[in-house]
CSV table of C-alpha atoms in Angstrom, one decimal:
chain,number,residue,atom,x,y,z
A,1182,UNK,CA,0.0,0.0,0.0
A,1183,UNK,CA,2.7,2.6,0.8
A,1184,UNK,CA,4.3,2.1,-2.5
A,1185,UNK,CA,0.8,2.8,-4.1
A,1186,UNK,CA,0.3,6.1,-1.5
A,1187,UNK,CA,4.1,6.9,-2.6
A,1188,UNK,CA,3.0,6.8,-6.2
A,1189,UNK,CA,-0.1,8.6,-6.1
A,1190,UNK,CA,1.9,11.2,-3.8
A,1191,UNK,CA,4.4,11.5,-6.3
A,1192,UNK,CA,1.7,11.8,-9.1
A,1193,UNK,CA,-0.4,14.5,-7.5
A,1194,UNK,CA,2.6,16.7,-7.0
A,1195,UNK,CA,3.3,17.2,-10.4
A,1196,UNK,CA,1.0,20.3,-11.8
A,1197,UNK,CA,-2.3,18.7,-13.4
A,1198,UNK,CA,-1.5,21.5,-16.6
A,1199,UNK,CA,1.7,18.9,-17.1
A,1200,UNK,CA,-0.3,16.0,-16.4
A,1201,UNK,CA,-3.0,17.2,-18.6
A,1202,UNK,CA,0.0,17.9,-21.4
A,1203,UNK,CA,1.3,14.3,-21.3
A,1204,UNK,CA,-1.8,12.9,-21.6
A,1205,UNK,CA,-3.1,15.0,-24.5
A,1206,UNK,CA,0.7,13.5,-25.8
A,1207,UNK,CA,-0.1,9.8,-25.0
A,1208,UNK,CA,-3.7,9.8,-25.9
A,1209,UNK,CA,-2.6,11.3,-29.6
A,1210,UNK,CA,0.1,8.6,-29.5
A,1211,UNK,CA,-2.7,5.8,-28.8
A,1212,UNK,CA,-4.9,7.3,-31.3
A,1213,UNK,CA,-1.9,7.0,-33.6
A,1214,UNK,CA,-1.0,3.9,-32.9
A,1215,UNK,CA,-4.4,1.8,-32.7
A,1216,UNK,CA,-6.3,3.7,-35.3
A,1217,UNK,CA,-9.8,3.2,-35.3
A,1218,UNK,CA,-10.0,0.8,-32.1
A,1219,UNK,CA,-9.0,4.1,-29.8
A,1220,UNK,CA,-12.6,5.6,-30.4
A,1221,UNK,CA,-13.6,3.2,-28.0
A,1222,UNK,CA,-12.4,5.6,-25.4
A,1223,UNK,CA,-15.0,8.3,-26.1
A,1224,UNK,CA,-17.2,7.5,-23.4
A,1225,UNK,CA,-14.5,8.6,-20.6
A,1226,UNK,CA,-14.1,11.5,-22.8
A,1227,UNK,CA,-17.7,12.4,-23.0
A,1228,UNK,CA,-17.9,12.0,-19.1
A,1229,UNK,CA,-15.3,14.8,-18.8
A,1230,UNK,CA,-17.5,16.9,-21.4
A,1231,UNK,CA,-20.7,16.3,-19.4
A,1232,UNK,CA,-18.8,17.6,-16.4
A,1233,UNK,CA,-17.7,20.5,-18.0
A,1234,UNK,CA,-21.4,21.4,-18.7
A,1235,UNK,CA,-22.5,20.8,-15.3
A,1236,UNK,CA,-20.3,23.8,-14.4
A,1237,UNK,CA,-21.4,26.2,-16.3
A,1238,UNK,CA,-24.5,28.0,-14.7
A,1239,UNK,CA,-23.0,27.6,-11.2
A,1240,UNK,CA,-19.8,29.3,-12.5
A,1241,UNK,CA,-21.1,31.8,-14.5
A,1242,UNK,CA,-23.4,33.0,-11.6
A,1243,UNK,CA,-21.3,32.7,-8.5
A,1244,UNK,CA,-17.8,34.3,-10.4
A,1245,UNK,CA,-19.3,37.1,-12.1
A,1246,UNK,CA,-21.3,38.0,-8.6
A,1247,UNK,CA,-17.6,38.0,-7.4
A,1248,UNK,CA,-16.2,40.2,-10.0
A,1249,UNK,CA,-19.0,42.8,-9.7
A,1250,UNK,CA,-18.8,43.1,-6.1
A,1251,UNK,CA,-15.5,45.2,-6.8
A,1252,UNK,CA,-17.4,47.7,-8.7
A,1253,UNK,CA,-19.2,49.8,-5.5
A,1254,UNK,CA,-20.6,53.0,-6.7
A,1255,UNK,CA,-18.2,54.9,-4.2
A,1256,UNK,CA,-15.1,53.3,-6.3
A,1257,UNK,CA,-16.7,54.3,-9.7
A,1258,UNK,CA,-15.8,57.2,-10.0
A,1259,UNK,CA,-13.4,59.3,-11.9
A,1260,UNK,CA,-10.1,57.0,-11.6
A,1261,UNK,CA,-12.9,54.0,-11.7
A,1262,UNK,CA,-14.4,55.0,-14.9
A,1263,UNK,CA,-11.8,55.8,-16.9
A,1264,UNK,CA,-9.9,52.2,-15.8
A,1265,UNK,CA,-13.4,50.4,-16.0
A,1266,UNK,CA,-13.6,51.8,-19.6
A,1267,UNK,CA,-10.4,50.9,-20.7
A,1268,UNK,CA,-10.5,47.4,-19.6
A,1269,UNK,CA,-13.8,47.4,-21.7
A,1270,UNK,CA,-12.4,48.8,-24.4
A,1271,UNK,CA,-8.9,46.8,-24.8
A,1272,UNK,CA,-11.0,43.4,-23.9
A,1273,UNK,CA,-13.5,44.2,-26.7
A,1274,UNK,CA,-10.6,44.9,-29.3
A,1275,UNK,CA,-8.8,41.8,-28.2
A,1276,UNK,CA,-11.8,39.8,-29.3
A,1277,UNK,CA,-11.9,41.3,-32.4
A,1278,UNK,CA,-7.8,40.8,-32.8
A,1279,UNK,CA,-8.3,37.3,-32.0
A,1280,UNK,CA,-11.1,36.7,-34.5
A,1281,UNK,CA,-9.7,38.5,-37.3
A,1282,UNK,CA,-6.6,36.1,-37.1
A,1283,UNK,CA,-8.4,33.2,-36.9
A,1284,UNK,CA,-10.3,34.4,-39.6
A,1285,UNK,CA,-7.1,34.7,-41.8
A,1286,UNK,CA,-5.5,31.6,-40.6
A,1287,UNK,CA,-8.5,29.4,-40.3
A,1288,UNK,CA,-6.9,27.0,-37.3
A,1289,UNK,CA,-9.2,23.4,-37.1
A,1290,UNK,CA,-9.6,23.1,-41.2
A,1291,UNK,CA,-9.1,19.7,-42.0
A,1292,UNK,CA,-10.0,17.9,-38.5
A,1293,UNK,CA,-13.4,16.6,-37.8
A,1294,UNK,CA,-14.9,15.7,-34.0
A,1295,UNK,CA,-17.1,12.6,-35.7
A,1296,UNK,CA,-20.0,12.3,-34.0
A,1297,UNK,CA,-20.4,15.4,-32.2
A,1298,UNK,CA,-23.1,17.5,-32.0
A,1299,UNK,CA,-23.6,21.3,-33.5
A,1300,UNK,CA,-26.4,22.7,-33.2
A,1301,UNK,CA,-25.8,26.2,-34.9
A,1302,UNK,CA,-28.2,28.7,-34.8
A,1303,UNK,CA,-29.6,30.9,-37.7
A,1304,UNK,CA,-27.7,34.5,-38.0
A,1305,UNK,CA,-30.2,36.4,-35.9
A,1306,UNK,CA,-31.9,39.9,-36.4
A,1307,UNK,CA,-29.5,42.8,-35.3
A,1308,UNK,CA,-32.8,44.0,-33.3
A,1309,UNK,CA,-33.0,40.5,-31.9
A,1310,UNK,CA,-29.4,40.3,-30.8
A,1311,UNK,CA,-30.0,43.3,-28.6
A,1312,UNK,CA,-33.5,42.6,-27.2
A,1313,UNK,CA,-32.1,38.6,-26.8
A,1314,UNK,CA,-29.7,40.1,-24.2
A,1315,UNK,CA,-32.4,41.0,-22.0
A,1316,UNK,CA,-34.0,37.9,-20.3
A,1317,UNK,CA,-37.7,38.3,-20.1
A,1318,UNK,CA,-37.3,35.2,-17.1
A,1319,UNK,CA,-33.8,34.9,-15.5
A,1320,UNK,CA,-34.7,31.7,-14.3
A,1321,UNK,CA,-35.6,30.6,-17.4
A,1322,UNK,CA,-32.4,31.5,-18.6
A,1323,UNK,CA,-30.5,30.0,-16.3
A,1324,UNK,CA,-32.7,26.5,-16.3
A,1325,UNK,CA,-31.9,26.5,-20.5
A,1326,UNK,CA,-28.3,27.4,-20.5
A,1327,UNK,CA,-28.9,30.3,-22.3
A,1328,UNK,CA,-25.5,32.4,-20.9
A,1329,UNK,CA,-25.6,36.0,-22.6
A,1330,UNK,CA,-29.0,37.0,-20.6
A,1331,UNK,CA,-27.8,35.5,-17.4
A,1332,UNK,CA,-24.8,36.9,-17.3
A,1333,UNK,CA,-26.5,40.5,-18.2
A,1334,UNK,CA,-29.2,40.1,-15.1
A,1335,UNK,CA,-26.3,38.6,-12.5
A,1336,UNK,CA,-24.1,41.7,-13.9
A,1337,UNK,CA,-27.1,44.0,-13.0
A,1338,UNK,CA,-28.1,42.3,-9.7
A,1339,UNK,CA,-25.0,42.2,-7.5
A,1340,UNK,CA,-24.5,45.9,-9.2
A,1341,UNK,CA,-28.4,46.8,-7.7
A,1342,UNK,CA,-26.8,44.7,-4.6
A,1343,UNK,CA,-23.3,47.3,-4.2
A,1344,UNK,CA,-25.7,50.5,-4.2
A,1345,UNK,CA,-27.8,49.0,-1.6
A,1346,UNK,CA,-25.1,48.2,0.4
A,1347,UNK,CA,-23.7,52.0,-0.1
A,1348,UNK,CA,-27.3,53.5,0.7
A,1349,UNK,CA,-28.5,54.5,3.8
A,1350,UNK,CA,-29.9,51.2,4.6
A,1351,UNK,CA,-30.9,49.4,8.2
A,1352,UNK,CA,-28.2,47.8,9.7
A,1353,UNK,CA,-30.1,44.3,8.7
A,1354,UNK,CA,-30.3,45.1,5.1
A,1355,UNK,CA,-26.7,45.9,4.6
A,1356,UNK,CA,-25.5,42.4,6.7
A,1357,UNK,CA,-27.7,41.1,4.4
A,1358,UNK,CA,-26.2,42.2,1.3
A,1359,UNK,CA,-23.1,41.7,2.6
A,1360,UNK,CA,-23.8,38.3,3.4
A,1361,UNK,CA,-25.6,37.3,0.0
A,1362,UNK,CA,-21.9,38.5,-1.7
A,1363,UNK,CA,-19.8,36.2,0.8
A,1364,UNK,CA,-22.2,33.6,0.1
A,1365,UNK,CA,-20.9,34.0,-3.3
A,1366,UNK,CA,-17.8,34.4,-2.3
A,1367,UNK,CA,-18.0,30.8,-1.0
A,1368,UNK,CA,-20.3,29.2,-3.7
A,1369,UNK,CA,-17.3,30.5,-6.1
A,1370,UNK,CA,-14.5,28.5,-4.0
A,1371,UNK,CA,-16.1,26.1,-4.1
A,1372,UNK,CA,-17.0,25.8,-7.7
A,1373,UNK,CA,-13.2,25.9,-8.3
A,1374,UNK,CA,-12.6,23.2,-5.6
A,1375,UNK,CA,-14.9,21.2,-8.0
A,1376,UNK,CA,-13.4,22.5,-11.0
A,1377,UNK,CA,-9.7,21.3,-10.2
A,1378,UNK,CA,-11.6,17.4,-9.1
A,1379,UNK,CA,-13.0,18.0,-13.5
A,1380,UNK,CA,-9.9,18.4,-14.4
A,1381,UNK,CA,-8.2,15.7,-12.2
A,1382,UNK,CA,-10.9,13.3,-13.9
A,1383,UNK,CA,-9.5,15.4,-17.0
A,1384,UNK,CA,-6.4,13.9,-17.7
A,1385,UNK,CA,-8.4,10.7,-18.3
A,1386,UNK,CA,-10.8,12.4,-19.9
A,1387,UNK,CA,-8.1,14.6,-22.4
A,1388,UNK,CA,-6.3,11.1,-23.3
A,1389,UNK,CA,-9.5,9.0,-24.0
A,1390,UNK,CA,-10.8,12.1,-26.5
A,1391,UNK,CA,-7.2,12.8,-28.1
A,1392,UNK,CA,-6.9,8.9,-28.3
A,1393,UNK,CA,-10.2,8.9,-30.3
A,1394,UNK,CA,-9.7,11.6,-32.3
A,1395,UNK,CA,-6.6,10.4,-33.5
A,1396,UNK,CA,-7.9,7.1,-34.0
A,1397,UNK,CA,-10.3,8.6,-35.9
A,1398,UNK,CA,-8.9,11.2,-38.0
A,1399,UNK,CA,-4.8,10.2,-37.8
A,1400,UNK,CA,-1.8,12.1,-39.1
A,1401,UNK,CA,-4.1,14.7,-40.3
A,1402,UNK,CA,-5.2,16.1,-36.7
A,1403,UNK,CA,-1.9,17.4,-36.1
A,1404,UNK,CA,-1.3,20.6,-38.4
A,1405,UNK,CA,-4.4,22.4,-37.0
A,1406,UNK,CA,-3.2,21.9,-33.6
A,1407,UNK,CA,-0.1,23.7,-34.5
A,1408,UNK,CA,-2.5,26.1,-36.4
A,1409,UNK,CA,-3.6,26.9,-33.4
A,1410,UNK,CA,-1.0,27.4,-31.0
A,1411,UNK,CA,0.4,29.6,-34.2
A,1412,UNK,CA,-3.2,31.8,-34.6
A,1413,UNK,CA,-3.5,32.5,-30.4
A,1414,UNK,CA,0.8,33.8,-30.4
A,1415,UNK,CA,0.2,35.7,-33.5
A,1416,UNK,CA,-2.9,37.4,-32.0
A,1417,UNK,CA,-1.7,37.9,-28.5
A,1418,UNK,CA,1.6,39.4,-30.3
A,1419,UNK,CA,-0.7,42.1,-32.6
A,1420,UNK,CA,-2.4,42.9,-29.5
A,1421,UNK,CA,0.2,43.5,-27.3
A,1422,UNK,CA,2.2,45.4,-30.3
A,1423,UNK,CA,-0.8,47.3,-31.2
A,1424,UNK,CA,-3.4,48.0,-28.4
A,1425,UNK,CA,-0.8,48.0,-24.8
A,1426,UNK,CA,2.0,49.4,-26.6
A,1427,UNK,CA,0.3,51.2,-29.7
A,1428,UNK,CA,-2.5,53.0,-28.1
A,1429,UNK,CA,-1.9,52.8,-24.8
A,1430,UNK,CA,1.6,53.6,-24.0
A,1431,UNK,CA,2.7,55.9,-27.0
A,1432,UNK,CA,-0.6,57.6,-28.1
A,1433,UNK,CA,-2.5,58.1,-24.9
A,1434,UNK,CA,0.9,58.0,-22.7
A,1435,UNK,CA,3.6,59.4,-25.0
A,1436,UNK,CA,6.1,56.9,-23.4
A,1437,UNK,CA,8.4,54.9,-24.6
A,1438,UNK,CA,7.4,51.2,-25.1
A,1439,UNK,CA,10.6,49.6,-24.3
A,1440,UNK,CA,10.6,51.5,-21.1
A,1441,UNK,CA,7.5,49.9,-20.5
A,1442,UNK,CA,8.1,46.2,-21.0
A,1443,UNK,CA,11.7,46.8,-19.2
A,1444,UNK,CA,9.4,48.1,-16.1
A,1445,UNK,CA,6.9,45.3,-16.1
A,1446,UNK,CA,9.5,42.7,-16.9
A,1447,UNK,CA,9.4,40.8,-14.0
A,1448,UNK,CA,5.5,40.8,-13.8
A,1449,UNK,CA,5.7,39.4,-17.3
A,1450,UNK,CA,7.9,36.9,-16.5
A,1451,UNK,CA,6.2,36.0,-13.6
A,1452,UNK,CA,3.1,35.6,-15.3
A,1453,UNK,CA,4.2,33.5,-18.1
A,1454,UNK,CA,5.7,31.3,-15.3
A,1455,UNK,CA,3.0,30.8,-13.0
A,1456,UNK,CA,-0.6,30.9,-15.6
A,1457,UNK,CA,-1.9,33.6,-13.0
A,1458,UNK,CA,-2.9,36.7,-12.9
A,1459,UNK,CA,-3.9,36.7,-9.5
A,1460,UNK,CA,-0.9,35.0,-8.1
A,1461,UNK,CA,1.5,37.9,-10.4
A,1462,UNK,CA,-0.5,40.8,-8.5
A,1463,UNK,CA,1.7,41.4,-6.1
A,1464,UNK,CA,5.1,41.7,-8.7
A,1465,UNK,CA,2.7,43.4,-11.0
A,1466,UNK,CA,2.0,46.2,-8.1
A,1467,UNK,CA,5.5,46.1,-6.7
A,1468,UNK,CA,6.3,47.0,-10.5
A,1469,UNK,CA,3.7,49.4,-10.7
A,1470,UNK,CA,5.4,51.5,-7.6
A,1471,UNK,CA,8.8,50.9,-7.8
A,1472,UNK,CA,9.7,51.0,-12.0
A,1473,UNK,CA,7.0,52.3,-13.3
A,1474,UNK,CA,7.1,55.1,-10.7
A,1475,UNK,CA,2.8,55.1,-10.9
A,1476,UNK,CA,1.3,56.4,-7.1
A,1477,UNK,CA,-0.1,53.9,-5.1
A,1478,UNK,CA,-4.1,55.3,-4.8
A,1479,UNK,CA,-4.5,54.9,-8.8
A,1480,UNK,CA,-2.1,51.2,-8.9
A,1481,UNK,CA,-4.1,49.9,-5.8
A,1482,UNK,CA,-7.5,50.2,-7.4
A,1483,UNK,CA,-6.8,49.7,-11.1
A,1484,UNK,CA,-4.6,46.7,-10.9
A,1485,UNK,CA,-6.3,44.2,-7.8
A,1486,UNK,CA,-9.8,45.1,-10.5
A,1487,UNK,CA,-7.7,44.0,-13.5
A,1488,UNK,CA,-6.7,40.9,-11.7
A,1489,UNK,CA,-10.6,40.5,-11.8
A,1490,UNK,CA,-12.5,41.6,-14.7
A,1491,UNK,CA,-9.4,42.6,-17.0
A,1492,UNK,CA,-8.7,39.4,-19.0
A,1493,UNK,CA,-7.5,40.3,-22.7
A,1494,UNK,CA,-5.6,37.1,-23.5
A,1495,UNK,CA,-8.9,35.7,-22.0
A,1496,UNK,CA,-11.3,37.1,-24.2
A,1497,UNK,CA,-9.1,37.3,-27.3
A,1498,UNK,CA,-8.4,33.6,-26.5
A,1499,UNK,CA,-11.9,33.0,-26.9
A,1500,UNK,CA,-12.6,34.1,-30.1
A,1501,UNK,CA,-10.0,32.4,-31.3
A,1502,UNK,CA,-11.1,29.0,-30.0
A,1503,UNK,CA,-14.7,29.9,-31.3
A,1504,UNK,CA,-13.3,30.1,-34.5
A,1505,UNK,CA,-11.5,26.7,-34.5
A,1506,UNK,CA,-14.7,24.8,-32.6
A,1507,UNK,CA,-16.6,25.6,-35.9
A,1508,UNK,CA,-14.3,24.9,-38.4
A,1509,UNK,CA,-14.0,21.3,-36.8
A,1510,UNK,CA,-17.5,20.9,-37.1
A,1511,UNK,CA,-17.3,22.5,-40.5
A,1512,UNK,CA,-20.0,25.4,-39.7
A,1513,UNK,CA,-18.9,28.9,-40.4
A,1514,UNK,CA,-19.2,32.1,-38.3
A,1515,UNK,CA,-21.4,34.5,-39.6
A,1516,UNK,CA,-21.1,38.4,-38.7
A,1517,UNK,CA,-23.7,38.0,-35.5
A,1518,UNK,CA,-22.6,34.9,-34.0
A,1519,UNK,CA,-19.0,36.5,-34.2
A,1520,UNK,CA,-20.8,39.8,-32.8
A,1521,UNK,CA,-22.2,37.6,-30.3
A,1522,UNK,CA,-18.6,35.7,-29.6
A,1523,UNK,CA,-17.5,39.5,-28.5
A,1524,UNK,CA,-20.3,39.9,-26.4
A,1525,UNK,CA,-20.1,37.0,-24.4
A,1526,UNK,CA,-16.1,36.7,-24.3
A,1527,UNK,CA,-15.8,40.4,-22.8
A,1528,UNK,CA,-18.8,39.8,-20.3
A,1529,UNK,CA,-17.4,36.6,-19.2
A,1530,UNK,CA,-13.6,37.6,-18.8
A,1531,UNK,CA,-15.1,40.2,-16.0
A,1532,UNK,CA,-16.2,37.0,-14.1
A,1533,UNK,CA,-12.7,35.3,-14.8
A,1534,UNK,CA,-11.0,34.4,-12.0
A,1535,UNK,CA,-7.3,35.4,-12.6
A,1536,UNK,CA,-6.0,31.3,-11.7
A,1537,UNK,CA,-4.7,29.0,-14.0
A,1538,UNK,CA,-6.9,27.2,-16.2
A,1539,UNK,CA,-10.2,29.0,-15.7
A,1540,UNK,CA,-10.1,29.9,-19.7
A,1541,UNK,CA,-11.0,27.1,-20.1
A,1542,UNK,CA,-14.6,26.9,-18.4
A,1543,UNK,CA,-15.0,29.9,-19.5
A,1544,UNK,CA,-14.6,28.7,-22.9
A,1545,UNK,CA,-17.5,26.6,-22.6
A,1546,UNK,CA,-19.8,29.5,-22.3
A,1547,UNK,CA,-19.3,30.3,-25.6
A,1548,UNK,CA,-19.0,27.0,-27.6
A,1549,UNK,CA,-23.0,27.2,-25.6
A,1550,UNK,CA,-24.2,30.0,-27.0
A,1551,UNK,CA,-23.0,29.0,-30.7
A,1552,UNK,CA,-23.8,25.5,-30.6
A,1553,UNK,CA,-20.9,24.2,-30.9
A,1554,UNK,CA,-19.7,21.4,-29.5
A,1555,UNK,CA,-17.9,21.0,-25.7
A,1556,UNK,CA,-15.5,18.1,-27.0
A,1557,UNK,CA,-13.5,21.4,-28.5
A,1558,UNK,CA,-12.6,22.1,-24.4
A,1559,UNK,CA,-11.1,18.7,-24.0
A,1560,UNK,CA,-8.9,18.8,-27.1
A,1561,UNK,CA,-7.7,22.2,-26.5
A,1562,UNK,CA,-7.2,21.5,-22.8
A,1563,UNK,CA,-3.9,18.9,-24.0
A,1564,UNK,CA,-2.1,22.4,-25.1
A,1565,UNK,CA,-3.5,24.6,-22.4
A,1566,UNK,CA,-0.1,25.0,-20.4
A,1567,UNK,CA,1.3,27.3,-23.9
A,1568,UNK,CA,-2.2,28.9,-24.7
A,1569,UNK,CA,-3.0,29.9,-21.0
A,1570,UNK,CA,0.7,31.4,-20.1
A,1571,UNK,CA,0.2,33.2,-23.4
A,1572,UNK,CA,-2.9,34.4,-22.0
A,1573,UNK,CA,-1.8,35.7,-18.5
A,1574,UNK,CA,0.9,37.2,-20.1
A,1575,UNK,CA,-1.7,39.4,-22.2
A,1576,UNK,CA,-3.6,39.8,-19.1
A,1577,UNK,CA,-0.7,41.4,-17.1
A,1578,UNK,CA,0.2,43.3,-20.0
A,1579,UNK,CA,-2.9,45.0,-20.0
A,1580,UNK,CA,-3.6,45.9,-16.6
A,1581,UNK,CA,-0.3,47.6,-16.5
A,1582,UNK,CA,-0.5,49.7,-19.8
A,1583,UNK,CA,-4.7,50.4,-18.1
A,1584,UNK,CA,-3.1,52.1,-15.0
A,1585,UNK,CA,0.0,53.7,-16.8
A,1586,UNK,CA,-2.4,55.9,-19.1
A,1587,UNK,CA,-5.0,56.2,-15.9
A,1588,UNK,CA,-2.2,57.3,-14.0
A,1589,UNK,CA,-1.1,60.0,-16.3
A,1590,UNK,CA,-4.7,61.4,-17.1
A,1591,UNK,CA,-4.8,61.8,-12.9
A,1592,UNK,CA,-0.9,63.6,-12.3
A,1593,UNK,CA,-0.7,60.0,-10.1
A,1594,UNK,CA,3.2,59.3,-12.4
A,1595,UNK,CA,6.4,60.1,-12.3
A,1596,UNK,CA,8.0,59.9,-15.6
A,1597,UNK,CA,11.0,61.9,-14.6
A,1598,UNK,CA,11.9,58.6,-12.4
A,1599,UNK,CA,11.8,55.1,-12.2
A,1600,UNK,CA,12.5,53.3,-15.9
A,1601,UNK,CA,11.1,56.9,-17.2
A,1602,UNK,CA,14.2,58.6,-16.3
A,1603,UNK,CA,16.8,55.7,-17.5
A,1604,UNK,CA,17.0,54.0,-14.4
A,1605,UNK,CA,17.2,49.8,-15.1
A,1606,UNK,CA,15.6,47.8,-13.0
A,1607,UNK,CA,17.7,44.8,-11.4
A,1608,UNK,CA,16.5,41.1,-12.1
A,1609,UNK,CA,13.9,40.0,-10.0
A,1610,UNK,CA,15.4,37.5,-7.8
């Protein structure tokens, strides 16, 4: 027994994004090797699917309850709306970055998921696409998956919940405000407690689907794999290039952009290391006050908020997976289900908790609201470890270039010191 507890020890210390990885490897391998006998593994994959979707609803309310909680009236108000706007702003072109090369490069052509499902709605009325994101029953929403109106009414709820709990109130209304957003607080732990035993069951799951759809489809699966991993670095590297440095840094900050990236070095670093944005905050803020010379009541607000609802590489990841889910099922995008891919991947990256691997679920709100298939999370799960560092890199990026351009419109920077003024930042130990 101890050299079975020894094992399973030694197993679970190793990250599950690496145990994930190998088995994406060995379950392509299998699939490679058997040919068509592999598909027998589906079911184990499906499982992990069907688990997935059981997450949604749950997630979706209980994170993006979370994430709006931040947003108090009090906070919103001239540094708050100006840094609200320009997370909403970068996140919405990042979708539109991220769909435009996937548009060009087309990642997924060539593989098909078999069996799997599409259900692909008809392009919609423009007037229908707005009224659509108004629920006339919440609950109704909620009970048939239908994601864009929940997440609108949850948006405006806990928002209706922050000005109660700023208004004159009686002492019992407040506690129970506050109490409805620690509930939410809780249900959202322990969501992600339940999310990390998915993905455990995950690794299984991502080697019985990569085994099948190998099996299935053979040499032929691999090049829009690569495609893929190709698209989401070429994206993340226009936006970066264009939108943090372009815009941000040089047109709204008149700074240089190398003096930029040498001041948030080690928060970029960090983040590609670690998958999470979260976990970087405190070199990201430690950057923010020390190199980048930005004062401490803008970086304090602007930066613990983009850990929350500031996820480019999220939502710009998004509309690049979209892209790739239809073209394995061989449906195309038209203009309002990408219009509708913007929506939901910049209304769902508020609710994104900044930890490794939540891109991934979610992912599955969009596939959702297309009708597109869930297998696409378990086959893109194998390469997560590249695509999500990639990500929180972009994530990082942005909430630093956010609170450089904040800080200057508010006389809250320094750029007489710091990197501004030639100094060079040591390497972070």
């Amino acid at each position: 027994m101890s050299l079975v507890s020894d094992a399973w020890s030694r197993y679970r210390s190793v990250p599950i994004v690496y145990r994930i990885g190998v088995a994406f490897l060995l379950g392509s391998l299998l699939g490679l090797g058997l040919g068509e006998p592999a598909t027998a593994l589906r079911p184990l994959g499906d499982l992990f699917v069907r688990l997935l979707s059981m997450l949604i609803i749950p997630i979706v309310v209980f994170t993006l309850l979370m994430g709006a909680r931040r947003l108090t009236p009090s906070k919103l108000g001239r540094v708050g709306g100006q840094t609200v706007g320009l997370f909403a702003l970068t996140s919405t072109l990042s979708v539109f970055i991220g769909l435009a090369v996937s548009n060009l490069i087309d990642p997924g052509t060539g593989l098909t998921l078999g069996d799997a499902e599409v259900d692909p709605a008809d392009a919609p009325d423009p007037v229908e696409v707005i009224l659509g994101i108004v629920p006339e029953n919440p609950f109704a929403a909620m009970a048939e998956g239908n994601i864009l109106p929940l997440i609108f009414f949850v948006i405006v709820f806990a928002y209706a919940l922050a000005v109660v709990q700023e208004s004159d109130v009686s002492e019992n209304v407040a506690e129970g405000v506050e109490s409805f957003f620690n509930l939410a607080e809780a249900g959202a732990e322990a969501m992600f407690k339940i999310v990390w035993g998915v993905l455990e069951f995950g690794v299984l799951g991502v080697f019985a689907l990569m085994a099948a759809v190998f099996g299935q489809a053979g040499v032929d699966a691999i090049v829009p794999f690569a495609l893929l991993i190709l698209t989401l670095v070429l994206a993340v590297a226009i936006h970066i290039a264009v939108v943090h440095l372009g815009i941000l840094i040089v047109l709204f900050s008149r700074q240089s952009p190398v003096d930029f990236l040498v001041g948030g070095r080690d928060a970029l670093v960090t983040a590609l290391s670690i998958r999470s944005s979260s976990g970087t905050l405190p070199v990201t803020m430690s950057n923010a006050d020390e190199y980048l010379k930005i004062d401490e009541s803008v970086y304090s607000f602007s930066l613990p908020l983009g850990a929350t609802v500031n996820m480019d590489g999220t939502a710009l990841y998004q509309g690049v997976v979209a892209v790739f889910a239809a073209n394995l099922v061989g449906v195309q995008l038209g203009l309002f289900e990408q219009l509708t891919v913007v929506l939901i991947a910049v209304l769902a990256s508020i609710g994104s908790a900044g930890v490794p691997g939540t891109g991934l679920i979610m992912l599955t709100l969009v596939l959702t609201q297309l009708g597109l298939p869930l297998e696409v999370v378990g086959f893109v799960a194998g390469v997560d470890p590249i695509l999500d560092r990639l990500r929180t890199m972009t994530n990082i990026s942005g909430d630093l270039a956010v609170t450089t351009v904040v800080a200057k419109w508010n006389g809250a920077v320094d750029f007489t010191a710091g990197v501004w003024g030639g100094d060079t930042p040591q390497p972070a130990d």
